[in-house]
Amino acid sequence: MFVYPLIRAINYQVEAGNEDVYYFEFSFVEDSKVPTDEPYNVHGAGHCTQSEIVFERPEPVAHSSDYFEMKKKMTALWINFIKTGKPVPNPSSEFPDGWPAASTTGSYMEMNLRPRLMKNWRSEYVSLWNDIYSRYYSTPVPAGTGV
């Protein structure tokens, strides 16, 4: 529901000439022992967790120092992107390679306490769906064209 539509959207943006597309996979979990998706017992960052860490929930919750470190990182990335159009405008000690645009390199950032620049996000899913689309998808035809 998320992976392939995101990859297709990035590809459409590139085809339309937008080469400044950045994406990340948020993988920070404050307490990795606690399942984040009941009743399935799935461990990992939940949907929209990155937004919750930046904006805070209205109810007070005790958090770890790792949480506050991650909050600081995510907030800085958002502010950088708002100000400059780039989450990492210049290489730094934490981001020695900066953050290259996904559209030109196929890269994405795995966001955790130690962010890592990665490539080919979920390539097995993308390959599966590329195959399905190439076999069964046909471009929509506007109504009234007589086709």
PDB file of C-alpha atoms in Angstrom:
ATOM      1  CA  MET A   1       0.000   0.000   0.000  1.00  0.00           C
ATOM      2  CA  PHE A   2       2.936   2.377   0.522  1.00  0.00           C
ATOM      3  CA  VAL A   3       6.131   1.115  -1.083  1.00  0.00           C
ATOM      4  CA  TYR A   4       5.244   0.757  -4.738  1.00  0.00           C
ATOM      5  CA  PRO A   5       2.987   3.802  -5.038  1.00  0.00           C
ATOM      6  CA  LEU A   6       5.779   5.900  -3.522  1.00  0.00           C
ATOM      7  CA  ILE A   7       8.341   4.545  -5.985  1.00  0.00           C
ATOM      8  CA  ARG A   8       5.957   5.165  -8.916  1.00  0.00           C
ATOM      9  CA  ALA A   9       5.305   8.710  -7.698  1.00  0.00           C
ATOM     10  CA  ILE A  10       9.047   9.390  -7.500  1.00  0.00           C
ATOM     11  CA  ASN A  11       9.506   8.046 -11.028  1.00  0.00           C
ATOM     12  CA  TYR A  12       6.666  10.262 -12.311  1.00  0.00           C
ATOM     13  CA  GLN A  13       8.262  13.277 -10.636  1.00  0.00           C
ATOM     14  CA  VAL A  14      11.579  12.514 -12.340  1.00  0.00           C
ATOM     15  CA  GLU A  15       9.867  12.033 -15.718  1.00  0.00           C
ATOM     16  CA  ALA A  16       8.207  15.436 -15.224  1.00  0.00           C
ATOM     17  CA  GLY A  17      11.617  17.032 -14.646  1.00  0.00           C
ATOM     18  CA  ASN A  18      11.729  17.231 -10.846  1.00  0.00           C
ATOM     19  CA  GLU A  19      15.147  15.932  -9.862  1.00  0.00           C
ATOM     20  CA  ASP A  20      15.058  17.139  -6.240  1.00  0.00           C
ATOM     21  CA  VAL A  21      13.139  14.283  -4.634  1.00  0.00           C
ATOM     22  CA  TYR A  22      14.262  12.915  -1.273  1.00  0.00           C
ATOM     23  CA  TYR A  23      12.800  10.058   0.684  1.00  0.00           C
ATOM     24  CA  PHE A  24      13.542   8.104   3.800  1.00  0.00           C
ATOM     25  CA  GLU A  25      12.473   5.047   5.711  1.00  0.00           C
ATOM     26  CA  PHE A  26      11.920   5.892   9.355  1.00  0.00           C
ATOM     27  CA  SER A  27      13.151   2.914  11.378  1.00  0.00           C
ATOM     28  CA  PHE A  28      13.610   4.387  14.859  1.00  0.00           C
ATOM     29  CA  VAL A  29      11.723   2.579  17.610  1.00  0.00           C
ATOM     30  CA  GLU A  30      12.052   3.887  21.141  1.00  0.00           C
ATOM     31  CA  ASP A  31      11.575   0.494  22.778  1.00  0.00           C
ATOM     32  CA  SER A  32      12.222  -2.344  20.330  1.00  0.00           C
ATOM     33  CA  LYS A  33      10.768  -4.912  22.735  1.00  0.00           C
ATOM     34  CA  VAL A  34       7.283  -3.439  22.534  1.00  0.00           C
ATOM     35  CA  PRO A  35       5.208  -4.507  19.507  1.00  0.00           C
ATOM     36  CA  THR A  36       3.994  -1.511  17.529  1.00  0.00           C
ATOM     37  CA  ASP A  37       1.213  -3.261  15.644  1.00  0.00           C
ATOM     38  CA  GLU A  38      -1.175  -5.225  17.817  1.00  0.00           C
ATOM     39  CA  PRO A  39      -2.534  -7.919  17.493  1.00  0.00           C
ATOM     40  CA  TYR A  40       0.070  -8.964  14.898  1.00  0.00           C
ATOM     41  CA  ASN A  41       3.104  -8.672  17.216  1.00  0.00           C
ATOM     42  CA  VAL A  42       5.056  -6.722  14.581  1.00  0.00           C
ATOM     43  CA  HIS A  43       8.127  -4.844  15.784  1.00  0.00           C
ATOM     44  CA  GLY A  44       9.251  -1.652  14.057  1.00  0.00           C
ATOM     45  CA  ALA A  45       8.365   1.961  13.525  1.00  0.00           C
ATOM     46  CA  GLY A  46       4.662   2.527  13.079  1.00  0.00           C
ATOM     47  CA  HIS A  47       2.882   4.518  10.400  1.00  0.00           C
ATOM     48  CA  CYS A  48       3.330   8.295  10.951  1.00  0.00           C
ATOM     49  CA  THR A  49       5.768   7.792  13.844  1.00  0.00           C
ATOM     50  CA  GLN A  50       8.128  10.325  12.253  1.00  0.00           C
ATOM     51  CA  SER A  51       5.402  12.969  12.385  1.00  0.00           C
ATOM     52  CA  GLU A  52       4.572  12.155  15.995  1.00  0.00           C
ATOM     53  CA  ILE A  53       8.213  12.500  17.008  1.00  0.00           C
ATOM     54  CA  VAL A  54       8.407  15.994  15.472  1.00  0.00           C
ATOM     55  CA  PHE A  55       5.003  17.303  16.570  1.00  0.00           C
ATOM     56  CA  GLU A  56       4.503  15.456  19.901  1.00  0.00           C
ATOM     57  CA  ARG A  57       1.303  13.911  21.136  1.00  0.00           C
ATOM     58  CA  PRO A  58      -0.947  16.035  23.329  1.00  0.00           C
ATOM     59  CA  GLU A  59      -0.802  13.650  26.293  1.00  0.00           C
ATOM     60  CA  PRO A  60       2.406  13.720  28.343  1.00  0.00           C
ATOM     61  CA  VAL A  61       4.566  10.619  27.908  1.00  0.00           C
ATOM     62  CA  ALA A  62       7.963   9.843  29.414  1.00  0.00           C
ATOM     63  CA  HIS A  63      10.595   9.337  26.721  1.00  0.00           C
ATOM     64  CA  SER A  64      14.161   8.093  26.545  1.00  0.00           C
ATOM     65  CA  SER A  65      17.208  10.192  25.690  1.00  0.00           C
ATOM     66  CA  ASP A  66      17.316   8.318  22.337  1.00  0.00           C
ATOM     67  CA  TYR A  67      13.827   9.628  21.580  1.00  0.00           C
ATOM     68  CA  PHE A  68      14.910  13.218  22.186  1.00  0.00           C
ATOM     69  CA  GLU A  69      18.035  12.718  20.072  1.00  0.00           C
ATOM     70  CA  MET A  70      15.896  11.376  17.220  1.00  0.00           C
ATOM     71  CA  LYS A  71      13.427  14.241  17.675  1.00  0.00           C
ATOM     72  CA  LYS A  72      16.276  16.744  17.338  1.00  0.00           C
ATOM     73  CA  LYS A  73      17.529  15.067  14.134  1.00  0.00           C
ATOM     74  CA  MET A  74      14.117  14.846  12.494  1.00  0.00           C
ATOM     75  CA  THR A  75      13.219  18.414  13.409  1.00  0.00           C
ATOM     76  CA  ALA A  76      16.514  19.672  11.929  1.00  0.00           C
ATOM     77  CA  LEU A  77      15.903  17.729   8.694  1.00  0.00           C
ATOM     78  CA  TRP A  78      12.393  19.155   8.363  1.00  0.00           C
ATOM     79  CA  ILE A  79      13.608  22.708   9.026  1.00  0.00           C
ATOM     80  CA  ASN A  80      16.439  22.311   6.506  1.00  0.00           C
ATOM     81  CA  PHE A  81      13.994  21.046   3.897  1.00  0.00           C
ATOM     82  CA  ILE A  82      11.574  23.903   4.535  1.00  0.00           C
ATOM     83  CA  LYS A  83      14.345  26.504   4.280  1.00  0.00           C
ATOM     84  CA  THR A  84      16.472  25.084   1.446  1.00  0.00           C
ATOM     85  CA  GLY A  85      14.492  22.380  -0.352  1.00  0.00           C
ATOM     86  CA  LYS A  86      17.093  19.835   0.819  1.00  0.00           C
ATOM     87  CA  PRO A  87      16.986  17.833   4.062  1.00  0.00           C
ATOM     88  CA  VAL A  88      20.807  17.993   4.242  1.00  0.00           C
ATOM     89  CA  PRO A  89      21.984  21.110   2.396  1.00  0.00           C
ATOM     90  CA  ASN A  90      25.693  20.409   3.037  1.00  0.00           C
ATOM     91  CA  PRO A  91      27.683  17.330   4.050  1.00  0.00           C
ATOM     92  CA  SER A  92      28.319  17.102   7.790  1.00  0.00           C
ATOM     93  CA  SER A  93      29.854  14.703  10.287  1.00  0.00           C
ATOM     94  CA  GLU A  94      26.522  12.917  10.593  1.00  0.00           C
ATOM     95  CA  PHE A  95      25.842  13.026   6.845  1.00  0.00           C
ATOM     96  CA  PRO A  96      29.321  12.886   5.253  1.00  0.00           C
ATOM     97  CA  ASP A  97      27.833  12.195   1.807  1.00  0.00           C
ATOM     98  CA  GLY A  98      25.036  14.718   2.298  1.00  0.00           C
ATOM     99  CA  TRP A  99      21.719  13.372   1.120  1.00  0.00           C
ATOM    100  CA  PRO A 100      21.718  12.881  -2.660  1.00  0.00           C
ATOM    101  CA  ALA A 101      18.393  13.229  -4.419  1.00  0.00           C
ATOM    102  CA  ALA A 102      16.615   9.915  -4.926  1.00  0.00           C
ATOM    103  CA  SER A 103      15.720  10.877  -8.453  1.00  0.00           C
ATOM    104  CA  THR A 104      19.331  11.011  -9.605  1.00  0.00           C
ATOM    105  CA  THR A 105      20.852   8.201  -7.547  1.00  0.00           C
ATOM    106  CA  GLY A 106      18.079   5.824  -6.466  1.00  0.00           C
ATOM    107  CA  SER A 107      19.158   6.501  -2.894  1.00  0.00           C
ATOM    108  CA  TYR A 108      17.136   6.942   0.264  1.00  0.00           C
ATOM    109  CA  MET A 109      17.982   7.575   3.890  1.00  0.00           C
ATOM    110  CA  GLU A 110      17.320   4.995   6.569  1.00  0.00           C
ATOM    111  CA  MET A 111      16.440   7.270   9.493  1.00  0.00           C
ATOM    112  CA  ASN A 112      17.502   5.943  12.842  1.00  0.00           C
ATOM    113  CA  LEU A 113      19.854   7.179  15.552  1.00  0.00           C
ATOM    114  CA  ARG A 114      22.654   6.593  13.045  1.00  0.00           C
ATOM    115  CA  PRO A 115      21.191   7.507   9.642  1.00  0.00           C
ATOM    116  CA  ARG A 116      22.474   5.467   6.693  1.00  0.00           C
ATOM    117  CA  LEU A 117      22.350   6.289   2.997  1.00  0.00           C
ATOM    118  CA  MET A 118      20.904   3.264   1.212  1.00  0.00           C
ATOM    119  CA  LYS A 119      19.907   2.271  -2.342  1.00  0.00           C
ATOM    120  CA  ASN A 120      17.131   0.292  -4.012  1.00  0.00           C
ATOM    121  CA  TRP A 121      14.451   0.582  -1.344  1.00  0.00           C
ATOM    122  CA  ARG A 122      12.472  -2.650  -1.075  1.00  0.00           C
ATOM    123  CA  SER A 123      13.683  -3.796  -4.493  1.00  0.00           C
ATOM    124  CA  GLU A 124      11.897  -7.164  -4.229  1.00  0.00           C
ATOM    125  CA  TYR A 125       8.505  -5.427  -3.921  1.00  0.00           C
ATOM    126  CA  VAL A 126       9.320  -3.000  -6.701  1.00  0.00           C
ATOM    127  CA  SER A 127      10.363  -5.848  -9.035  1.00  0.00           C
ATOM    128  CA  LEU A 128       7.160  -7.754  -8.308  1.00  0.00           C
ATOM    129  CA  TRP A 129       4.920  -4.753  -8.976  1.00  0.00           C
ATOM    130  CA  ASN A 130       6.907  -3.626 -12.021  1.00  0.00           C
ATOM    131  CA  ASP A 131       6.286  -7.075 -13.485  1.00  0.00           C
ATOM    132  CA  ILE A 132       2.564  -6.942 -12.686  1.00  0.00           C
ATOM    133  CA  TYR A 133       2.204  -3.447 -14.159  1.00  0.00           C
ATOM    134  CA  SER A 134       4.129  -4.346 -17.309  1.00  0.00           C
ATOM    135  CA  ARG A 135       1.857  -7.346 -17.896  1.00  0.00           C
ATOM    136  CA  TYR A 136      -1.566  -6.035 -16.945  1.00  0.00           C
ATOM    137  CA  TYR A 137      -1.653  -2.230 -16.781  1.00  0.00           C
ATOM    138  CA  SER A 138      -2.889  -0.208 -19.710  1.00  0.00           C
ATOM    139  CA  THR A 139      -2.824   3.565 -19.892  1.00  0.00           C
ATOM    140  CA  PRO A 140      -6.290   5.045 -19.353  1.00  0.00           C
ATOM    141  CA  VAL A 141      -7.970   6.570 -22.389  1.00  0.00           C
ATOM    142  CA  PRO A 142      -9.939   9.799 -21.903  1.00  0.00           C
ATOM    143  CA  ALA A 143     -13.700   9.427 -22.172  1.00  0.00           C
ATOM    144  CA  GLY A 144     -15.287  10.382 -25.466  1.00  0.00           C
ATOM    145  CA  THR A 145     -12.264   9.630 -27.670  1.00  0.00           C
ATOM    146  CA  GLY A 146     -14.071   6.759 -29.414  1.00  0.00           C
ATOM    147  CA  VAL A 147     -11.397   4.243 -28.523  1.00  0.00           C
TER     148      VAL A 147
END
